[in-house]
Short mmCIF file of C-alpha atoms in Angstrom, two decimals:
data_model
loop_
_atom_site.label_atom_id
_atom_site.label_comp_id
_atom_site.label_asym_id
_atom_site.label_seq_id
_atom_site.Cartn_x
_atom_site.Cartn_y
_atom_site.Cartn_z
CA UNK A 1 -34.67 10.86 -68.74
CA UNK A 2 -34.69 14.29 -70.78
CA UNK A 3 -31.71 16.36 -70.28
CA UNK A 4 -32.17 20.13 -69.99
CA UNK A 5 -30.45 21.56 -73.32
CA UNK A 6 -27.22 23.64 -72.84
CA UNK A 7 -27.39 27.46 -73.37
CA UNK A 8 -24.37 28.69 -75.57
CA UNK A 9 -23.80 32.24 -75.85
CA UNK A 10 -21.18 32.82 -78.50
CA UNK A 11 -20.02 36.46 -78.70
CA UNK A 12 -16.94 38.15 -80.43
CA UNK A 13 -15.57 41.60 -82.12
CA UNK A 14 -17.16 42.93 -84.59
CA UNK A 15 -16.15 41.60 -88.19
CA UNK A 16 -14.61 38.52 -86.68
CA UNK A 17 -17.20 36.07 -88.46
CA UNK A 18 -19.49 34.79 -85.76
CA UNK A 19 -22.35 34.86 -87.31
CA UNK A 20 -21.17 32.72 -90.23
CA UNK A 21 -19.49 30.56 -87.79
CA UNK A 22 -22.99 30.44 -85.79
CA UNK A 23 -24.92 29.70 -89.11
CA UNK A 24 -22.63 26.91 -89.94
CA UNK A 25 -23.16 25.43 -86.63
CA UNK A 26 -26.93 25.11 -87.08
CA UNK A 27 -26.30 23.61 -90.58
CA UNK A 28 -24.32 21.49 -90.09
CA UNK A 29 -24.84 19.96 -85.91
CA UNK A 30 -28.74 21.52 -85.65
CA UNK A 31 -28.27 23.59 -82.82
CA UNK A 32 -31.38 25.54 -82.60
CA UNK A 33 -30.72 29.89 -82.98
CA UNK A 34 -32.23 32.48 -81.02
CA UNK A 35 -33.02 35.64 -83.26
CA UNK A 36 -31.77 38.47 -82.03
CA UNK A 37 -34.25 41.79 -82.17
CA UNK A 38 -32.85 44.43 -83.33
CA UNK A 39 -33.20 48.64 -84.11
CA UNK A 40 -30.10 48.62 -86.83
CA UNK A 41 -31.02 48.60 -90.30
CA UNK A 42 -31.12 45.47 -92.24
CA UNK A 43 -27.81 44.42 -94.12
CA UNK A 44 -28.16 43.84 -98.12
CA UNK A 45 -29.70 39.97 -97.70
CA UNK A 46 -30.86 40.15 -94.06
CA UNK A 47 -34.02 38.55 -93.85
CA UNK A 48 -36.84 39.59 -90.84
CA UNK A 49 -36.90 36.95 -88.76
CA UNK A 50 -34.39 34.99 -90.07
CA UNK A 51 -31.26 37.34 -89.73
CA UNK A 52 -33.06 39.31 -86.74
CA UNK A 53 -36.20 40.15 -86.06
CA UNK A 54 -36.13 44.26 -86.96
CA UNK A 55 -37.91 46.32 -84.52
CA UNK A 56 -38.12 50.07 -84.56
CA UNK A 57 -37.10 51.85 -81.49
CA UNK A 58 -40.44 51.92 -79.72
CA UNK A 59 -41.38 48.67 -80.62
CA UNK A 60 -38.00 47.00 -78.93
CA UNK A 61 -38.38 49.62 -75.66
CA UNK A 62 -42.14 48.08 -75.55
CA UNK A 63 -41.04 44.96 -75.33
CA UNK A 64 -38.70 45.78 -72.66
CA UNK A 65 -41.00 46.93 -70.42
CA UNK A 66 -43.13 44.12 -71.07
CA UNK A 67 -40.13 41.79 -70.02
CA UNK A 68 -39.99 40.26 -73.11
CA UNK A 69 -36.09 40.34 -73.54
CA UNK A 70 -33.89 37.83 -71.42
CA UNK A 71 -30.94 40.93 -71.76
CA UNK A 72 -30.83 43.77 -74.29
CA UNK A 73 -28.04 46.02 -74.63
CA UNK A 74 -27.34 49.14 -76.73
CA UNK A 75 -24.35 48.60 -79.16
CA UNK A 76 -22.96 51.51 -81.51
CA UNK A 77 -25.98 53.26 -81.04
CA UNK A 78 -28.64 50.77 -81.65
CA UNK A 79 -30.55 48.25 -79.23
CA UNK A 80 -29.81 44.27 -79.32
CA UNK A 81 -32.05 41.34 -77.26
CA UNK A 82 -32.90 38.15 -76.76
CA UNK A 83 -36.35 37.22 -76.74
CA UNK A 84 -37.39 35.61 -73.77
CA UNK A 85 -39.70 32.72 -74.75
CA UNK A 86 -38.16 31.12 -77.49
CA UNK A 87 -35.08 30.48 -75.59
CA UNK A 88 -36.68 28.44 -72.55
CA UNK A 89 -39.19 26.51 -74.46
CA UNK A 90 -36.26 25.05 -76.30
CA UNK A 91 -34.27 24.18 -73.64
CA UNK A 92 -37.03 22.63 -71.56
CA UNK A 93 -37.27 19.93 -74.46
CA UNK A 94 -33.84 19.91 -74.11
CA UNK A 95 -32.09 21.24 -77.04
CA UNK A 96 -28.85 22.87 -77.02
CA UNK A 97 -29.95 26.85 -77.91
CA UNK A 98 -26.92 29.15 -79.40
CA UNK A 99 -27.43 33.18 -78.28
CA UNK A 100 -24.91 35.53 -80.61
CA UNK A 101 -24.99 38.24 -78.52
CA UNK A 102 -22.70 41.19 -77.62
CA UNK A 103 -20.26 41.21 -74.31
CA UNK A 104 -23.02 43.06 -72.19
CA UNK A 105 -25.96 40.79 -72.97
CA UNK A 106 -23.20 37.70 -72.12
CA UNK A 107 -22.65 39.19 -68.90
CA UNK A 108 -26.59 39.09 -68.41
CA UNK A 109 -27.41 35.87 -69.56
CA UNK A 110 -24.57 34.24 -67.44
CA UNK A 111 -26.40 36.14 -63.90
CA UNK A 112 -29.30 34.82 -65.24
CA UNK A 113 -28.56 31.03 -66.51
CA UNK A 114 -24.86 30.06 -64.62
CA UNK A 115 -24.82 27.08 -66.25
CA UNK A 116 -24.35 28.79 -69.60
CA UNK A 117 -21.44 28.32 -71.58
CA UNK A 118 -19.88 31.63 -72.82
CA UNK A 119 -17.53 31.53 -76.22
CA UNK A 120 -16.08 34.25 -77.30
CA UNK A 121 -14.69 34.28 -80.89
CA UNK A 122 -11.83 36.27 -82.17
CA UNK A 123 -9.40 36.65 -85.36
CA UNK A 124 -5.82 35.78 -85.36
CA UNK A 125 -5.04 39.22 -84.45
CA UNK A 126 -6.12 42.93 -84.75
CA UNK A 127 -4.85 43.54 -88.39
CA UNK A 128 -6.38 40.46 -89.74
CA UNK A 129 -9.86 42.16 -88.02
CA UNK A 130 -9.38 45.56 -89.17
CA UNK A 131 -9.05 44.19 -92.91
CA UNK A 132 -12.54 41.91 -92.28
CA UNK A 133 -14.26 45.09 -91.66
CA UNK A 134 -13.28 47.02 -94.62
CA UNK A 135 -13.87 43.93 -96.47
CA UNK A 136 -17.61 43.87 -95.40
CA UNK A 137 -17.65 46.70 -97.69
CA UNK A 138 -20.85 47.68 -95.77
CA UNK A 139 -20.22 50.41 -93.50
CA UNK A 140 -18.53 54.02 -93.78
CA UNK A 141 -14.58 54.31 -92.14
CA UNK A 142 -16.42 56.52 -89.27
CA UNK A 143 -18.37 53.45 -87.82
CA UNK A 144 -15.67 51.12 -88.33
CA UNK A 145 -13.49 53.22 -86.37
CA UNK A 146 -16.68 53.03 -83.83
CA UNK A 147 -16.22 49.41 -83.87
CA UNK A 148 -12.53 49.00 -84.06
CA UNK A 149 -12.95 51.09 -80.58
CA UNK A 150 -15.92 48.90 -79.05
CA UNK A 151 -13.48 45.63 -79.92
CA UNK A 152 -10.68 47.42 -78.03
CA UNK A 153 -13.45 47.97 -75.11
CA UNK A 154 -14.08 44.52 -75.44
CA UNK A 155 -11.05 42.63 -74.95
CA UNK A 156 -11.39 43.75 -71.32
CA UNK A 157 -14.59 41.15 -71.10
CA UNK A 158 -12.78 38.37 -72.92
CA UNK A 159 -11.43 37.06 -69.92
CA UNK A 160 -14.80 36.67 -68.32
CA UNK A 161 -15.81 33.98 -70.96
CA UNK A 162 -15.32 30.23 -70.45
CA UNK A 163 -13.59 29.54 -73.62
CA UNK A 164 -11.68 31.24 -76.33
CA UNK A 165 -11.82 30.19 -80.05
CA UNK A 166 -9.99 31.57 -82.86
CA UNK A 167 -11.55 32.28 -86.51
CA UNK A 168 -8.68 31.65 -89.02
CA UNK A 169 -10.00 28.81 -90.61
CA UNK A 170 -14.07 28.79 -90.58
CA UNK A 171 -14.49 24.87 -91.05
CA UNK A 172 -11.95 24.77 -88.16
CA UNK A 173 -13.16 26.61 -85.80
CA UNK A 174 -17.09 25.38 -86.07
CA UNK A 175 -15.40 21.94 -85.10
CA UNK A 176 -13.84 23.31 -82.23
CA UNK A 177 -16.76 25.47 -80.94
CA UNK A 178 -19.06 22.26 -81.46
CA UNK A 179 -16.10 19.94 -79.38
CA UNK A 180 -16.54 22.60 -76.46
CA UNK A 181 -20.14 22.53 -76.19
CA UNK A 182 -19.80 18.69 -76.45
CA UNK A 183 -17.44 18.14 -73.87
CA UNK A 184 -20.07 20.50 -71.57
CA UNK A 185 -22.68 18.20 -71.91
CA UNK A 186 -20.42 15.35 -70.70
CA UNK A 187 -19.78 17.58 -67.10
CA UNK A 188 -20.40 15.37 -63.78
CA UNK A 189 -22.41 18.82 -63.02
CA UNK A 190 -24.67 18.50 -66.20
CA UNK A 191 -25.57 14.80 -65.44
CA UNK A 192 -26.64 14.81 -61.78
CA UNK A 193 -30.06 12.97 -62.68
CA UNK A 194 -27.68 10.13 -63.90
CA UNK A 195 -25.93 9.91 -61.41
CA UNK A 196 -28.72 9.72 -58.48
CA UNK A 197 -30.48 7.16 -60.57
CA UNK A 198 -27.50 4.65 -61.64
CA UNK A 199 -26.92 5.03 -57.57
CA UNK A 200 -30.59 4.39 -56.90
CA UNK A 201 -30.98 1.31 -59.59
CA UNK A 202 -27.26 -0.23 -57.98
CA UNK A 203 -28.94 0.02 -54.19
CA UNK A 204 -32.17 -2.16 -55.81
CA UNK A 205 -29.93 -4.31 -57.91
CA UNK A 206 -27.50 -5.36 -54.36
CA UNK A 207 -30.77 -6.01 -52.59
CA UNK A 208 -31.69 -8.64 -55.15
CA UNK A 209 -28.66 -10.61 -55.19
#
């Protein structure tokens, strides 16, 4: 019988590395990705509908009121969401579907699906994030002051996350995100079908012996 994929939101500060730690996980243990939408501008690379799927401002607040977002959220002054109906085709044919969203969005999702898993990601400690956002080398000192003050918002909601993995060595920490995730799929909760029919096929088996 099909299991039900796991939902795995994976969230973190700013300039901590979750997206390459996210990318890696669908390289290398084919996790399937939910594309963010997205109002920000596209980084040097991004691709559309790769990265994110870009959406100007009144395209992302149509699709809001068309209830096309599982959460959205407004971060440093631009709208984030999930689209809706990516997300539960793929874990009706039970694959295991990664969200990288932001803190509010978690929040969301985890009202929404309770059996979600929610990961937050972090560096070693604030200097060692401070130093990955200058060394984006993509944004002005003002916004990452603007983010150096969301992460500091932030680390109130890190408590509200099931687990918490730290970045310092990428290859590391994609093998401990992936042995979380694992272990969830092994829960007593997550295998109740199992269970009622090893309990249904013993009953049969004892009245044919």
């Amino acid at each position: 019988m099909k299991k039900k994929g796991v939902l795995i939101v994976i969230s973190g500060f700013s300039g901590v590395g979750k997206g390459t730690v996210v990318k890696k996980l669908v390289e290398k243990y084919d996790y399937r990705l939910s594309v963010s939408a997205t109002t920000r501008a596209p980084r040097p690379g991004e691709i559309d509908g790769k990265d994110y799927h870009f959406k100007t401002v009144e395209e992302f607040e149509n699709l809001i009121d068309y209830n096309g977002f599982i959460e959205w959220a407004q971060y440093v002054e631009n709208y984030y969401g999930t689209p809706r109906k990516f997300v539960e085709e793929e874990l009706e044919q039970g694959h295991n579907v990664i969200l990288e969203i932001e803190v509010q969005g978690a929040m969301h999702i985890k009202e929404q699906y309770p059996d979600a898993v929610l990961i937050f990601i972090t560096a070693p400690n604030a200097l060692t994030l401070k130093e990955r956002l200058e060394g984006r080398g993509t944004e002005d000192i003002k916004v990452i002051r603007k983010r150096l003050k969301r992460a500091y918002e932030e680390t109130d909601d890190m408590s509200h996350y099931d687990y918490l993995v730290v970045n310092d060595d990428l290859d590391a920490c994609v093998d401990e995100v992936h042995a979380v995730i694992q272990a969830e799929n092994f829960k007593t909760s997550k295998n109740k079908d199992y269970i009622t029919n090893i309990k249904e096929e013993l009953a049969q088996i004892r009245k044919e012996i």
